[in-house]
PDB file of C-alpha atoms (C1' of nucleotides) in Angstrom:
ATOM      1  CA  MET A 924     -94.463-104.524 -54.227  1.00 95.00           C
ATOM      2  CA  GLN A 925     -97.236-103.135 -56.099  1.00 95.00           C
ATOM      3  CA  GLN A 926     -98.937-106.374 -54.787  1.00 97.00           C
ATOM      4  CA  ILE A 927     -97.459-106.158 -51.155  1.00 98.00           C
ATOM      5  CA  HIS A 928     -99.236-102.163 -51.163  1.00 98.00           C
ATOM      6  CA  HIS A 929    -102.394-103.879 -52.747  1.00 98.00           C
ATOM      7  CA  LEU A 930    -102.734-106.384 -49.867  1.00 98.00           C
ATOM      8  CA  ILE A 931    -102.480-103.972 -47.189  1.00 98.00           C
ATOM      9  CA  ASN A 932    -104.170-101.923 -47.984  1.00 98.00           C
ATOM     10  CA  ASP A 933    -106.808-103.526 -49.071  1.00 98.00           C
ATOM     11  CA  TRP A 934    -106.858-106.006 -46.088  1.00 98.00           C
ATOM     12  CA  TYR A 935    -107.184-101.947 -44.250  1.00 97.00           C
ATOM     13  CA  GLN A 936    -110.874-101.047 -46.194  1.00 96.00           C
ATOM     14  CA  LYS A 937    -111.595-104.384 -44.926  1.00 97.00           C
ATOM     15  CA  ASN A 938    -110.603-104.852 -41.358  1.00 97.00           C
ATOM     16  CA  SER A 939    -109.406-101.822 -39.915  1.00 96.00           C
ATOM     17  CA  ARG A 940    -111.351-100.299 -36.357  1.00 96.00           C
ATOM     18  CA  ASP A 941    -113.131 -97.684 -36.219  1.00 96.00           C
ATOM     19  CA  LEU A 942    -112.162 -94.850 -33.944  1.00 97.00           C
ATOM     20  CA  PRO A 943    -113.756 -91.443 -33.921  1.00 97.00           C
ATOM     21  CA  TRP A 944    -110.323 -90.086 -35.142  1.00 98.00           C
ATOM     22  CA  ARG A 945    -110.712 -91.653 -38.083  1.00 97.00           C
ATOM     23  CA  ARG A 946    -113.831 -90.402 -38.747  1.00 95.00           C
ATOM     24  CA  GLU A 947    -115.010 -88.012 -42.382  1.00 92.00           C
ATOM     25  CA  GLY A 948    -114.731 -84.702 -41.197  1.00 91.00           C
ATOM     26  CA  VAL A 949    -112.307 -84.659 -37.537  1.00 96.00           C
ATOM     27  CA  GLY A 950    -109.951 -81.801 -38.123  1.00 97.00           C
ATOM     28  CA  GLY A 951    -106.539 -81.512 -36.957  1.00 98.00           C
ATOM     29  CA  TRP A 952    -107.456 -81.101 -33.125  1.00 98.00           C
ATOM     30  CA  GLU A 953    -108.732 -84.522 -33.185  1.00 98.00           C
ATOM     31  CA  VAL A 954    -105.956 -86.214 -35.003  1.00 98.00           C
ATOM     32  CA  MET A 955    -103.297 -84.672 -32.753  1.00 98.00           C
ATOM     33  CA  VAL A 956    -104.952 -84.900 -29.243  1.00 98.00           C
ATOM     34  CA  SER A 957    -105.417 -88.811 -30.214  1.00 98.00           C
ATOM     35  CA  GLU A 958    -101.844 -88.847 -31.349  1.00 98.00           C
ATOM     36  CA  PHE A 959    -101.308 -87.240 -27.677  1.00 98.00           C
ATOM     37  CA  MET A 960    -102.505 -90.029 -26.370  1.00 98.00           C
ATOM     38  CA  LEU A 961    -101.450 -93.042 -28.381  1.00 98.00           C
ATOM     39  CA  GLN A 962     -97.678 -92.311 -27.755  1.00 98.00           C
ATOM     40  CA  GLN A 963     -97.356 -95.703 -25.790  1.00 96.00           C
ATOM     41  CA  THR A 964    -100.685 -95.820 -24.308  1.00 97.00           C
ATOM     42  CA  PRO A 965    -103.101 -98.996 -25.897  1.00 96.00           C
ATOM     43  CA  VAL A 966    -106.084 -97.724 -27.697  1.00 97.00           C
ATOM     44  CA  VAL A 967    -109.132 -99.301 -25.338  1.00 96.00           C
ATOM     45  CA  ARG A 968    -107.175 -96.792 -22.554  1.00 97.00           C
ATOM     46  CA  VAL A 969    -107.251 -93.529 -24.406  1.00 98.00           C
ATOM     47  CA  LEU A 970    -111.048 -93.677 -26.018  1.00 97.00           C
ATOM     48  CA  PRO A 971    -113.400 -92.580 -23.324  1.00 97.00           C
ATOM     49  CA  VAL A 972    -110.644 -90.063 -22.142  1.00 98.00           C
ATOM     50  CA  TRP A 973    -110.259 -88.867 -25.471  1.00 98.00           C
ATOM     51  CA  GLU A 974    -113.914 -88.231 -26.171  1.00 97.00           C
ATOM     52  CA  GLN A 975    -114.458 -86.268 -22.814  1.00 98.00           C
ATOM     53  CA  TRP A 976    -111.542 -83.706 -23.821  1.00 98.00           C
ATOM     54  CA  MET A 977    -113.167 -83.064 -27.368  1.00 98.00           C
ATOM     55  CA  ARG A 978    -116.288 -82.358 -25.845  1.00 98.00           C
ATOM     56  CA  ARG A 979    -114.979 -80.095 -23.395  1.00 98.00           C
ATOM     57  CA  TRP A 980    -112.388 -78.538 -25.782  1.00 98.00           C
ATOM     58  CA  PRO A 981    -113.505 -79.145 -29.285  1.00 98.00           C
ATOM     59  CA  ARG A 982    -110.388 -76.369 -30.417  1.00 98.00           C
ATOM     60  CA  PRO A 983    -107.147 -75.115 -29.436  1.00 98.00           C
ATOM     61  CA  GLN A 984    -107.941 -71.635 -28.228  1.00 98.00           C
ATOM     62  CA  ASP A 985    -110.434 -73.869 -25.608  1.00 98.00           C
ATOM     63  CA  LEU A 986    -107.974 -75.647 -24.352  1.00 98.00           C
ATOM     64  CA  ALA A 987    -105.511 -72.779 -24.395  1.00 98.00           C
ATOM     65  CA  ALA A 988    -107.795 -70.589 -22.134  1.00 98.00           C
ATOM     66  CA  GLU A 989    -107.500 -73.403 -19.370  1.00 98.00           C
ATOM     67  CA  PRO A 990    -105.310 -73.526 -16.454  1.00 98.00           C
ATOM     68  CA  LEU A 991    -102.548 -76.319 -16.914  1.00 98.00           C
ATOM     69  CA  SER A 992    -103.918 -77.678 -14.039  1.00 98.00           C
ATOM     70  CA  GLU A 993    -107.376 -78.236 -15.747  1.00 98.00           C
ATOM     71  CA  ALA A 994    -105.525 -80.440 -18.734  1.00 98.00           C
ATOM     72  CA  LEU A 995    -103.645 -82.356 -15.527  1.00 98.00           C
ATOM     73  CA  LYS A 996    -107.036 -83.736 -13.885  1.00 98.00           C
ATOM     74  CA  ALA A 997    -108.674 -84.215 -17.498  1.00 98.00           C
ATOM     75  CA  TRP A 998    -105.994 -86.147 -18.442  1.00 98.00           C
ATOM     76  CA  GLY A 999    -106.268 -88.169 -15.906  1.00 96.00           C
ATOM     77  CA  ARG A1000    -105.215 -91.656 -15.162  1.00 96.00           C
ATOM     78  CA  LEU A1001    -103.539 -91.666 -18.425  1.00 97.00           C
ATOM     79  CA  GLY A1002    -100.191 -91.947 -17.671  1.00 97.00           C
ATOM     80  CA  TYR A1003     -97.152 -89.380 -18.609  1.00 98.00           C
ATOM     81  CA  PRO A1004     -98.941 -86.476 -17.468  1.00 98.00           C
ATOM     82  CA  ARG A1005     -96.314 -84.389 -19.238  1.00 98.00           C
ATOM     83  CA  ARG A1006     -97.849 -85.782 -22.672  1.00 98.00           C
ATOM     84  CA  ALA A1007    -101.143 -83.603 -21.138  1.00 98.00           C
ATOM     85  CA  GLN A1008     -98.764 -80.438 -20.105  1.00 98.00           C
ATOM     86  CA  ARG A1009     -97.540 -79.941 -23.761  1.00 98.00           C
ATOM     87  CA  LEU A1010    -100.133 -80.655 -25.391  1.00 98.00           C
ATOM     88  CA  HIS A1011    -101.607 -78.113 -23.402  1.00 98.00           C
ATOM     89  CA  ALA A1012     -98.662 -76.003 -24.079  1.00 98.00           C
ATOM     90  CA  ALA A1013     -99.177 -76.923 -28.203  1.00 98.00           C
ATOM     91  CA  ALA A1014    -102.401 -75.292 -28.038  1.00 98.00           C
ATOM     92  CA  VAL A1015    -101.446 -72.252 -26.156  1.00 98.00           C
ATOM     93  CA  GLU A1016     -99.239 -71.959 -29.233  1.00 98.00           C
ATOM     94  CA  ILE A1017    -101.231 -72.664 -31.888  1.00 98.00           C
ATOM     95  CA  THR A1018    -103.517 -70.373 -30.654  1.00 98.00           C
ATOM     96  CA  THR A1019    -101.047 -67.717 -30.588  1.00 98.00           C
ATOM     97  CA  GLU A1020     -99.372 -68.138 -33.886  1.00 98.00           C
ATOM     98  CA  TYR A1021    -101.873 -69.894 -35.645  1.00 98.00           C
ATOM     99  CA  ASN A1022    -104.706 -68.149 -34.837  1.00 98.00           C
ATOM    100  CA  GLY A1023    -106.033 -71.287 -33.252  1.00 98.00           C
ATOM    101  CA  GLU A1024    -105.229 -73.559 -36.673  1.00 98.00           C
ATOM    102  CA  VAL A1025    -103.160 -76.444 -36.367  1.00 98.00           C
ATOM    103  CA  PRO A1026    -100.264 -76.023 -38.555  1.00 98.00           C
ATOM    104  CA  ARG A1027    -100.649 -78.631 -41.530  1.00 98.00           C
ATOM    105  CA  THR A1028     -96.855 -78.805 -42.549  1.00 98.00           C
ATOM    106  CA  GLU A1029     -94.920 -81.464 -41.007  1.00 98.00           C
ATOM    107  CA  GLU A1030     -92.130 -79.145 -40.093  1.00 98.00           C
ATOM    108  CA  ALA A1031     -94.560 -76.491 -38.571  1.00 98.00           C
ATOM    109  CA  LEU A1032     -95.771 -79.732 -36.499  1.00 98.00           C
ATOM    110  CA  ARG A1033     -92.468 -80.413 -35.273  1.00 98.00           C
ATOM    111  CA  ALA A1034     -91.457 -77.210 -33.502  1.00 98.00           C
ATOM    112  CA  LEU A1035     -94.447 -77.447 -31.762  1.00 98.00           C
ATOM    113  CA  PRO A1036     -93.813 -78.962 -27.435  1.00 98.00           C
ATOM    114  CA  GLY A1037     -94.267 -82.378 -27.432  1.00 98.00           C
ATOM    115  CA  VAL A1038     -95.055 -83.047 -32.144  1.00 98.00           C
ATOM    116  CA  GLY A1039     -91.435 -85.456 -32.324  1.00 98.00           C
ATOM    117  CA  ASP A1040     -90.915 -86.910 -35.825  1.00 97.00           C
ATOM    118  CA  TYR A1041     -93.763 -89.474 -35.633  1.00 98.00           C
ATOM    119  CA  THR A1042     -96.514 -87.465 -34.359  1.00 98.00           C
ATOM    120  CA  ALA A1043     -95.709 -84.436 -36.409  1.00 98.00           C
ATOM    121  CA  ALA A1044     -95.845 -87.223 -39.582  1.00 98.00           C
ATOM    122  CA  ALA A1045     -99.192 -88.390 -38.639  1.00 98.00           C
ATOM    123  CA  ILE A1046    -100.386 -86.001 -37.823  1.00 98.00           C
ATOM    124  CA  ALA A1047    -100.108 -84.035 -41.772  1.00 98.00           C
ATOM    125  CA  CYS A1048    -100.721 -87.198 -43.237  1.00 98.00           C
ATOM    126  CA  PHE A1049    -103.603 -88.701 -41.198  1.00 98.00           C
ATOM    127  CA  ALA A1050    -105.492 -85.070 -40.431  1.00 98.00           C
ATOM    128  CA  PHE A1051    -104.716 -83.421 -43.734  1.00 98.00           C
ATOM    129  CA  GLY A1052    -103.377 -85.699 -46.274  1.00 97.00           C
ATOM    130  CA  GLU A1053     -99.479 -84.577 -46.399  1.00 98.00           C
ATOM    131  CA  ARG A1054     -97.488 -86.869 -48.131  1.00 98.00           C
ATOM    132  CA  THR A1055     -94.984 -88.198 -45.092  1.00 98.00           C
ATOM    133  CA  VAL A1056     -93.099 -90.801 -43.734  1.00 98.00           C
ATOM    134  CA  VAL A1057     -95.082 -92.705 -40.414  1.00 98.00           C
ATOM    135  CA  VAL A1058     -92.583 -94.442 -38.663  1.00 97.00           C
ATOM    136  CA  ASP A1059     -94.217 -95.933 -35.118  1.00 97.00           C
ATOM    137  CA  THR A1060     -93.144 -98.793 -33.359  1.00 96.00           C
ATOM    138  CA  ASN A1061     -96.251-101.202 -35.366  1.00 97.00           C
ATOM    139  CA  ILE A1062     -94.000-100.385 -38.419  1.00 98.00           C
ATOM    140  CA  ARG A1063     -90.620-100.685 -37.438  1.00 97.00           C
ATOM    141  CA  ARG A1064     -91.828-103.949 -36.392  1.00 97.00           C
ATOM    142  CA  VAL A1065     -93.816-105.265 -39.479  1.00 98.00           C
ATOM    143  CA  HIS A1066     -91.126-103.585 -41.588  1.00 98.00           C
ATOM    144  CA  ALA A1067     -88.762-105.954 -39.672  1.00 97.00           C
ATOM    145  CA  ARG A1068     -90.652-108.331 -40.113  1.00 97.00           C
ATOM    146  CA  LEU A1069     -91.941-108.273 -43.595  1.00 98.00           C
ATOM    147  CA  PHE A1070     -88.775-106.987 -45.433  1.00 97.00           C
ATOM    148  CA  GLY A1071     -85.700-107.516 -42.928  1.00 96.00           C
ATOM    149  CA  GLY A1072     -86.753-111.257 -42.315  1.00 96.00           C
ATOM    150  CA  MET A1073     -86.816-110.556 -38.422  1.00 96.00           C
ATOM    151  CA  ALA A1074     -88.528-111.278 -35.786  1.00 96.00           C
ATOM    152  CA  LEU A1075     -87.900-107.719 -33.980  1.00 95.00           C
ATOM    153  CA  PRO A1076     -86.897-104.255 -35.236  1.00 95.00           C
ATOM    154  CA  GLU A1077     -83.793-103.242 -33.585  1.00 93.00           C
ATOM    155  CA  PRO A1078     -84.210-101.846 -29.423  1.00 90.00           C
ATOM    156  CA  SER A1079     -83.408 -97.827 -31.058  1.00 89.00           C
ATOM    157  CA  PRO A1080     -84.899 -96.680 -34.318  1.00 91.00           C
ATOM    158  CA  ARG A1081     -82.136 -96.487 -37.215  1.00 92.00           C
ATOM    159  CA  ALA A1082     -81.648 -94.308 -39.316  1.00 93.00           C
ATOM    160  CA  SER A1083     -81.512 -96.940 -42.378  1.00 95.00           C
ATOM    161  CA  GLU A1084     -85.588 -97.641 -41.116  1.00 96.00           C
ATOM    162  CA  PHE A1085     -86.563 -94.494 -41.932  1.00 96.00           C
ATOM    163  CA  ALA A1086     -85.186 -94.887 -45.200  1.00 96.00           C
ATOM    164  CA  ARG A1087     -86.017 -98.470 -46.128  1.00 97.00           C
ATOM    165  CA  ALA A1088     -89.816 -97.296 -44.777  1.00 97.00           C
ATOM    166  CA  ARG A1089     -89.850 -94.096 -47.729  1.00 97.00           C
ATOM    167  CA  GLN A1090     -88.028 -96.261 -49.810  1.00 97.00           C
ATOM    168  CA  VAL A1091     -91.451 -99.354 -49.400  1.00 98.00           C
ATOM    169  CA  GLN A1092     -94.175 -97.094 -50.012  1.00 98.00           C
ATOM    170  CA  PRO A1093     -96.446 -96.786 -53.452  1.00 98.00           C
ATOM    171  CA  GLU A1094     -95.662 -93.752 -55.126  1.00 97.00           C
ATOM    172  CA  ASP A1095     -99.160 -92.800 -55.879  1.00 98.00           C
ATOM    173  CA  ASP A1096     -99.718 -90.010 -52.775  1.00 97.00           C
ATOM    174  CA  GLY A1097    -103.040 -90.985 -51.461  1.00 97.00           C
ATOM    175  CA  GLN A1098    -102.141 -94.881 -51.873  1.00 98.00           C
ATOM    176  CA  ALA A1099     -98.707 -93.382 -49.721  1.00 98.00           C
ATOM    177  CA  ASN A1100    -101.245 -92.220 -47.209  1.00 97.00           C
ATOM    178  CA  LEU A1101    -103.796 -94.689 -46.795  1.00 98.00           C
ATOM    179  CA  TRP A1102    -100.495 -97.333 -46.583  1.00 98.00           C
ATOM    180  CA  ASN A1103     -99.232 -95.436 -43.378  1.00 98.00           C
ATOM    181  CA  VAL A1104    -102.400 -96.277 -41.765  1.00 98.00           C
ATOM    182  CA  SER A1105    -102.448 -99.275 -42.840  1.00 98.00           C
ATOM    183  CA  VAL A1106     -98.915-100.558 -41.995  1.00 98.00           C
ATOM    184  CA  MET A1107    -100.041 -99.059 -39.015  1.00 98.00           C
ATOM    185  CA  GLU A1108    -102.908-100.857 -38.201  1.00 98.00           C
ATOM    186  CA  LEU A1109    -101.214-104.546 -39.511  1.00 98.00           C
ATOM    187  CA  GLY A1110     -98.698-104.314 -36.847  1.00 97.00           C
ATOM    188  CA  ALA A1111    -101.568-103.550 -34.285  1.00 97.00           C
ATOM    189  CA  LEU A1112    -104.027-105.969 -35.517  1.00 97.00           C
ATOM    190  CA  VAL A1113    -102.161-108.783 -36.296  1.00 97.00           C
ATOM    191  CA  CYS A1114     -98.777-107.963 -36.573  1.00 97.00           C
ATOM    192  CA  THR A1115     -98.632-107.687 -32.997  1.00 97.00           C
ATOM    193  CA  ALA A1116     -94.958-108.279 -31.300  1.00 95.00           C
ATOM    194  CA  ARG A1117     -96.438-111.265 -28.937  1.00 92.00           C
ATOM    195  CA  SER A1118     -97.892-114.052 -30.675  1.00 93.00           C
ATOM    196  CA  PRO A1119     -98.553-112.245 -34.173  1.00 96.00           C
ATOM    197  CA  ARG A1120    -101.643-113.738 -35.723  1.00 96.00           C
ATOM    198  CA  CYS A1121     -99.832-114.498 -38.958  1.00 97.00           C
ATOM    199  CA  ASP A1122    -102.888-117.098 -40.389  1.00 96.00           C
ATOM    200  CA  ALA A1123    -104.837-113.725 -41.124  1.00 96.00           C
ATOM    201  CA  CYS A1124    -101.980-111.894 -41.752  1.00 98.00           C
ATOM    202  CA  PRO A1125    -103.015-110.653 -46.122  1.00 98.00           C
ATOM    203  CA  VAL A1126     -98.706-110.948 -46.608  1.00 98.00           C
ATOM    204  CA  PHE A1127     -97.947-114.228 -45.381  1.00 97.00           C
ATOM    205  CA  GLU A1128     -96.836-115.535 -48.285  1.00 97.00           C
ATOM    206  CA  GLN A1129     -94.417-112.515 -49.238  1.00 98.00           C
ATOM    207  CA  CYS A1130     -92.751-112.451 -45.589  1.00 98.00           C
ATOM    208  CA  ALA A1131     -88.977-112.667 -45.479  1.00 97.00           C
ATOM    209  CA  TRP A1132     -89.758-113.520 -41.315  1.00 97.00           C
ATOM    210  CA  ILE A1133     -91.634-116.452 -42.475  1.00 97.00           C
ATOM    211  CA  ALA A1134     -90.011-116.808 -45.297  1.00 97.00           C
ATOM    212  CA  ALA A1135     -87.231-117.426 -43.051  1.00 97.00           C
ATOM    213  CA  GLY A1136     -88.771-119.493 -40.183  1.00 96.00           C
ATOM    214  CA  GLN A1137     -89.369-117.319 -38.099  1.00 96.00           C
ATOM    215  CA  PRO A1138     -86.380-116.985 -36.170  1.00 95.00           C
ATOM    216  CA  ALA A1139     -86.321-115.886 -32.683  1.00 93.00           C
ATOM    217  CA  PRO A1140     -85.106-112.109 -31.714  1.00 92.00           C
ATOM    218  CA  HIS A1141     -81.751-111.718 -31.906  1.00 86.00           C
ATOM    219  CA  TYR A1142     -82.005-109.729 -28.771  1.00 85.00           C
ATOM    220  CA  THR A1143     -83.982-110.048 -25.539  1.00 83.00           C
ATOM    221  CA  PRO A1144     -85.747-106.849 -25.135  1.00 79.00           C
ATOM    222  CA  ARG A1145     -84.734-105.019 -21.452  1.00 79.00           C
ATOM    223  CA  GLY A1146     -87.809-104.463 -18.950  1.00 79.00           C
ATOM    224  CA  GLN A1147     -89.775-101.025 -18.160  1.00 81.00           C
ATOM    225  CA  ALA A1148     -88.264-101.004 -14.441  1.00 80.00           C
ATOM    226  CA  TRP A1149     -91.329 -99.921 -12.554  1.00 81.00           C
ATOM    227  CA  LYS A1150     -91.218-101.206  -8.777  1.00 81.00           C
ATOM    228  CA  GLY A1151     -89.574 -98.892  -6.627  1.00 81.00           C
ATOM    229  CA  THR A1152     -88.857 -96.272  -9.238  1.00 87.00           C
ATOM    230  CA  ASP A1153     -88.486 -92.920  -8.956  1.00 90.00           C
ATOM    231  CA  ARG A1154     -91.949 -92.847 -11.224  1.00 92.00           C
ATOM    232  CA  GLN A1155     -93.923 -94.632  -9.224  1.00 91.00           C
ATOM    233  CA  VAL A1156     -93.449 -92.057  -6.927  1.00 91.00           C
ATOM    234  CA  ARG A1157     -94.119 -89.225  -8.700  1.00 94.00           C
ATOM    235  CA  GLY A1158     -97.335 -91.423 -10.318  1.00 93.00           C
ATOM    236  CA  ALA A1159     -99.061 -91.604  -6.963  1.00 91.00           C
ATOM    237  CA  ILE A1160     -98.088 -87.927  -6.197  1.00 93.00           C
ATOM    238  CA  MET A1161     -99.731 -86.333  -9.107  1.00 95.00           C
ATOM    239  CA  ALA A1162    -102.151 -88.813  -8.376  1.00 93.00           C
ATOM    240  CA  VAL A1163    -103.062 -87.578  -5.206  1.00 92.00           C
ATOM    241  CA  LEU A1164    -102.368 -83.597  -6.534  1.00 95.00           C
ATOM    242  CA  ARG A1165    -105.175 -83.864  -9.013  1.00 95.00           C
ATOM    243  CA  GLU A1166    -107.490 -84.881  -6.151  1.00 91.00           C
ATOM    244  CA  HIS A1167    -107.519 -81.473  -4.395  1.00 91.00           C
ATOM    245  CA  GLU A1168    -108.897 -78.595  -4.886  1.00 88.00           C
ATOM    246  CA  HIS A1169    -106.420 -76.611  -2.128  1.00 91.00           C
ATOM    247  CA  PRO A1170    -102.237 -77.170  -1.980  1.00 94.00           C
ATOM    248  CA  VAL A1171    -101.226 -80.041  -0.066  1.00 92.00           C
ATOM    249  CA  PRO A1172     -98.939 -79.963   2.296  1.00 91.00           C
ATOM    250  CA  GLN A1173     -95.505 -80.836   1.044  1.00 90.00           C
ATOM    251  CA  ALA A1174     -94.889 -83.175   4.378  1.00 87.00           C
ATOM    252  CA  SER A1175     -97.767 -85.154   3.589  1.00 83.00           C
ATOM    253  CA  PHE A1176     -96.031 -86.748   0.744  1.00 82.00           C
ATOM    254  CA  LEU A1177     -92.401 -87.082   2.683  1.00 78.00           C
ATOM    255  CA  ALA A1178     -93.503 -87.295   6.664  1.00 66.00           C
ATOM    256  CA  ASP A1179     -94.561 -91.159   7.470  1.00 56.00           C
ATOM    257  CA  LEU A1180     -98.085 -92.303   5.922  1.00 55.00           C
ATOM    258  CA  ALA A1181     -99.496 -92.461   9.789  1.00 51.00           C
ATOM    259  CA  GLY A1182    -101.661 -89.611  10.082  1.00 50.00           C
ATOM    260  CA  GLN A1183    -101.856 -88.301   6.628  1.00 54.00           C
ATOM    261  CA  SER A1184    -105.075 -88.143   4.505  1.00 53.00           C
ATOM    262  CA  HIS A1185    -106.969 -90.864   3.597  1.00 53.00           C
ATOM    263  CA  ALA A1186    -106.264 -90.276   0.363  1.00 54.00           C
ATOM    264  CA  THR A1187    -102.677 -89.349   0.677  1.00 56.00           C
ATOM    265  CA  TYR A1188    -102.132 -92.785   2.799  1.00 57.00           C
ATOM    266  CA  VAL A1189    -104.439 -95.508  -0.151  1.00 56.00           C
ATOM    267  CA  ALA A1190    -101.422 -93.308  -2.978  1.00 58.00           C
ATOM    268  CA  LEU A1191     -98.352 -93.526  -1.008  1.00 61.00           C
ATOM    269  CA  GLU A1192     -98.895 -96.879   1.328  1.00 57.00           C
ATOM    270  CA  LYS A1193     -97.571 -99.376  -1.041  1.00 50.00           C
ATOM    271  CA  LEU A1194     -95.157 -97.651  -2.664  1.00 58.00           C
ATOM    272  CA  GLN A1195     -92.396 -98.500   0.801  1.00 60.00           C
ATOM    273  CA  ALA A1196     -90.858 -95.371  -1.154  1.00 67.00           C
ATOM    274  CA  GLU A1197     -88.347 -94.111   0.713  1.00 78.00           C
ATOM    275  CA  SER A1198     -88.202 -90.788   2.642  1.00 82.00           C
ATOM    276  CA  ALA A1199     -85.348 -89.673   0.140  1.00 85.00           C
ATOM    277  CA  GLN A1200     -87.390 -91.073  -2.582  1.00 88.00           C
ATOM    278  CA  ARG A1201     -90.542 -89.269  -2.126  1.00 89.00           C
ATOM    279  CA  GLU A1202     -88.379 -86.074  -2.142  1.00 92.00           C
ATOM    280  CA  ARG A1203     -86.618 -86.804  -5.078  1.00 93.00           C
ATOM    281  CA  ALA A1204     -89.874 -87.833  -6.601  1.00 94.00           C
ATOM    282  CA  LEU A1205     -90.983 -84.533  -5.785  1.00 95.00           C
ATOM    283  CA  ALA A1206     -88.339 -82.429  -6.627  1.00 96.00           C
ATOM    284  CA  GLY A1207     -88.269 -83.759 -10.209  1.00 97.00           C
ATOM    285  CA  LEU A1208     -92.321 -83.444 -10.632  1.00 97.00           C
ATOM    286  CA  LEU A1209     -91.393 -79.568  -9.152  1.00 97.00           C
ATOM    287  CA  LYS A1210     -88.776 -79.057 -11.506  1.00 97.00           C
ATOM    288  CA  ASP A1211     -90.437 -80.988 -14.248  1.00 98.00           C
ATOM    289  CA  GLY A1212     -93.331 -78.011 -14.006  1.00 98.00           C
ATOM    290  CA  LEU A1213     -95.919 -80.347 -12.943  1.00 98.00           C
ATOM    291  CA  ALA A1214     -95.927 -79.490  -9.618  1.00 98.00           C
ATOM    292  CA  VAL A1215     -95.940 -75.959  -8.052  1.00 97.00           C
ATOM    293  CA  LEU A1216     -94.399 -75.300  -4.307  1.00 95.00           C
ATOM    294  CA  GLU A1217     -95.897 -72.434  -2.395  1.00 94.00           C
ATOM    295  CA  ASP A1218     -96.056 -71.485   0.983  1.00 94.00           C
ATOM    296  CA  ASP A1219     -99.043 -73.580   2.339  1.00 93.00           C
ATOM    297  CA  GLY A1220     -98.438 -76.189   0.462  1.00 94.00           C
ATOM    298  CA  VAL A1221     -98.141 -78.120  -3.353  1.00 96.00           C
ATOM    299  CA  ARG A1222    -100.595 -78.410  -5.992  1.00 96.00           C
ATOM    300  CA  LEU A1223    -100.378 -78.425  -9.462  1.00 97.00           C
ATOM    301  CA  PRO A1224     -99.377 -75.353 -11.285  1.00 97.00           C
ATOM    302  CA  SER A1225    -102.305 -73.105 -12.839  1.00 93.00           C
TER     303      SER A1225
ATOM    304  C1'  DT B1009     -77.230 -92.760 -28.119  1.00 54.95           C
ATOM    305  C1'  DA B1010     -79.141 -94.156 -23.463  1.00 54.95           C
ATOM    306  C1'  DT B1011     -82.689 -93.285 -20.563  1.00 54.95           C
ATOM    307  C1'  DC B1012     -86.023 -91.239 -18.206  1.00 54.95           C
ATOM    308  C1'  DC B1013     -91.155 -90.094 -17.765  1.00 54.95           C
ATOM    309  C1'  DG B1014     -96.873 -93.613 -15.673  1.00 54.95           C
ATOM    310  C1'  DT B1015    -101.055 -96.945 -16.245  1.00 54.95           C
ATOM    311  C1'  DG B1016    -102.401-100.905 -16.568  1.00 54.95           C
ATOM    312  C1'  DG B1017    -104.699-105.009 -19.745  1.00 54.95           C
ATOM    313  C1'  DC B1018    -103.271-109.438 -20.395  1.00 54.95           C
ATOM    314  C1'  DA B1019    -100.582-113.608 -21.314  1.00 54.95           C
TER     315       DA B1019
ATOM    316  C1'  DT C 445     -98.245-114.013  -9.989  1.00 54.95           C
ATOM    317  C1'  DT C 446     -95.202-111.274 -12.327  1.00 54.95           C
ATOM    318  C1'  DG C 447     -93.733-108.894 -16.987  1.00 54.95           C
ATOM    319  C1'  DC C 448     -94.429-107.867 -21.233  1.00 54.95           C
ATOM    320  C1'  DC C 449     -95.628-103.678 -23.670  1.00 54.95           C
ATOM    321  C1'  DA C 450     -99.200-100.308 -25.481  1.00 54.95           C
ATOM    322  C1'  DA C 451    -100.123 -94.700 -32.163  1.00 54.95           C
ATOM    323  C1'  DG C 452     -93.048 -91.496 -28.160  1.00 54.95           C
ATOM    324  C1'  DG C 453     -90.443 -87.651 -27.139  1.00 54.95           C
ATOM    325  C1'  DA C 454     -86.960 -84.606 -24.375  1.00 54.95           C
ATOM    326  C1'  DT C 455     -82.279 -84.633 -23.279  1.00 54.95           C
TER     327       DT C 455
END
DNA sequence: TATCCGTGGCA
DNA sequence: TTGCCAAGGAT
């Protein structure tokens, strides 16, 4: 096991990407913002938004002082705007409860809006050097192959995976800290979901999946439905709201598209969504607090 | 625990 | 072209 630790940690130090939130001197806030943006979103799409975000809101209290609408607009097309909503709420909580300092412990982080097990462990480890067990989709896949001999991890995380993740960590705190990010990076760059680059893998010879003859997945991943879903309609509505300073008449989203403003038409025309679905999607956004209904129309929440 | 929640690049 | 899937969280 110590050999595997050395091989992967050494590989990381020679092959890791130079990402701005990994650089020397970055604080908890920079790491926290990156972790929120990286939830289910590729690095290349996060980079420019993160740079803008940090320039505009270098501290939690800077974001907390702004209305939610500004966070939603700055989030742009990153997707899952509720992440921006929760990041804003977390910034408010950090400002009021922690004097503007991102908490260092996993437990305190975990209590913030939008911070789950992964994000709490990641911020505590990457930003503050705390010893945590980080388990994300990359690490789950590497562990499933390297130690489990399987092509893919189970569709949903099992308790046994967290136990194994703890078990396989280096004893030394510093090495364990490095191990977290190294395994994650290996999963992102080499041990990928589709067509892994096993020829470039530092632990090819130790891999249980290779030893087993690279067996196929024991299940077929269930695709993420998109076409015709409420999510698609919600996204289109949010795109319209981000572009409008003033409330957008509710009828714009519910009535026939003919005669609507250009922006609304462009955003909604390809959906072919029934009026009932558009109404349901809008109701969902209102319920989630991502949009607000007033007398003169729908707008982003302030 | 299964499902919902955006977006866009790529094989 | 279509489906896969990417540093998850909340319910």
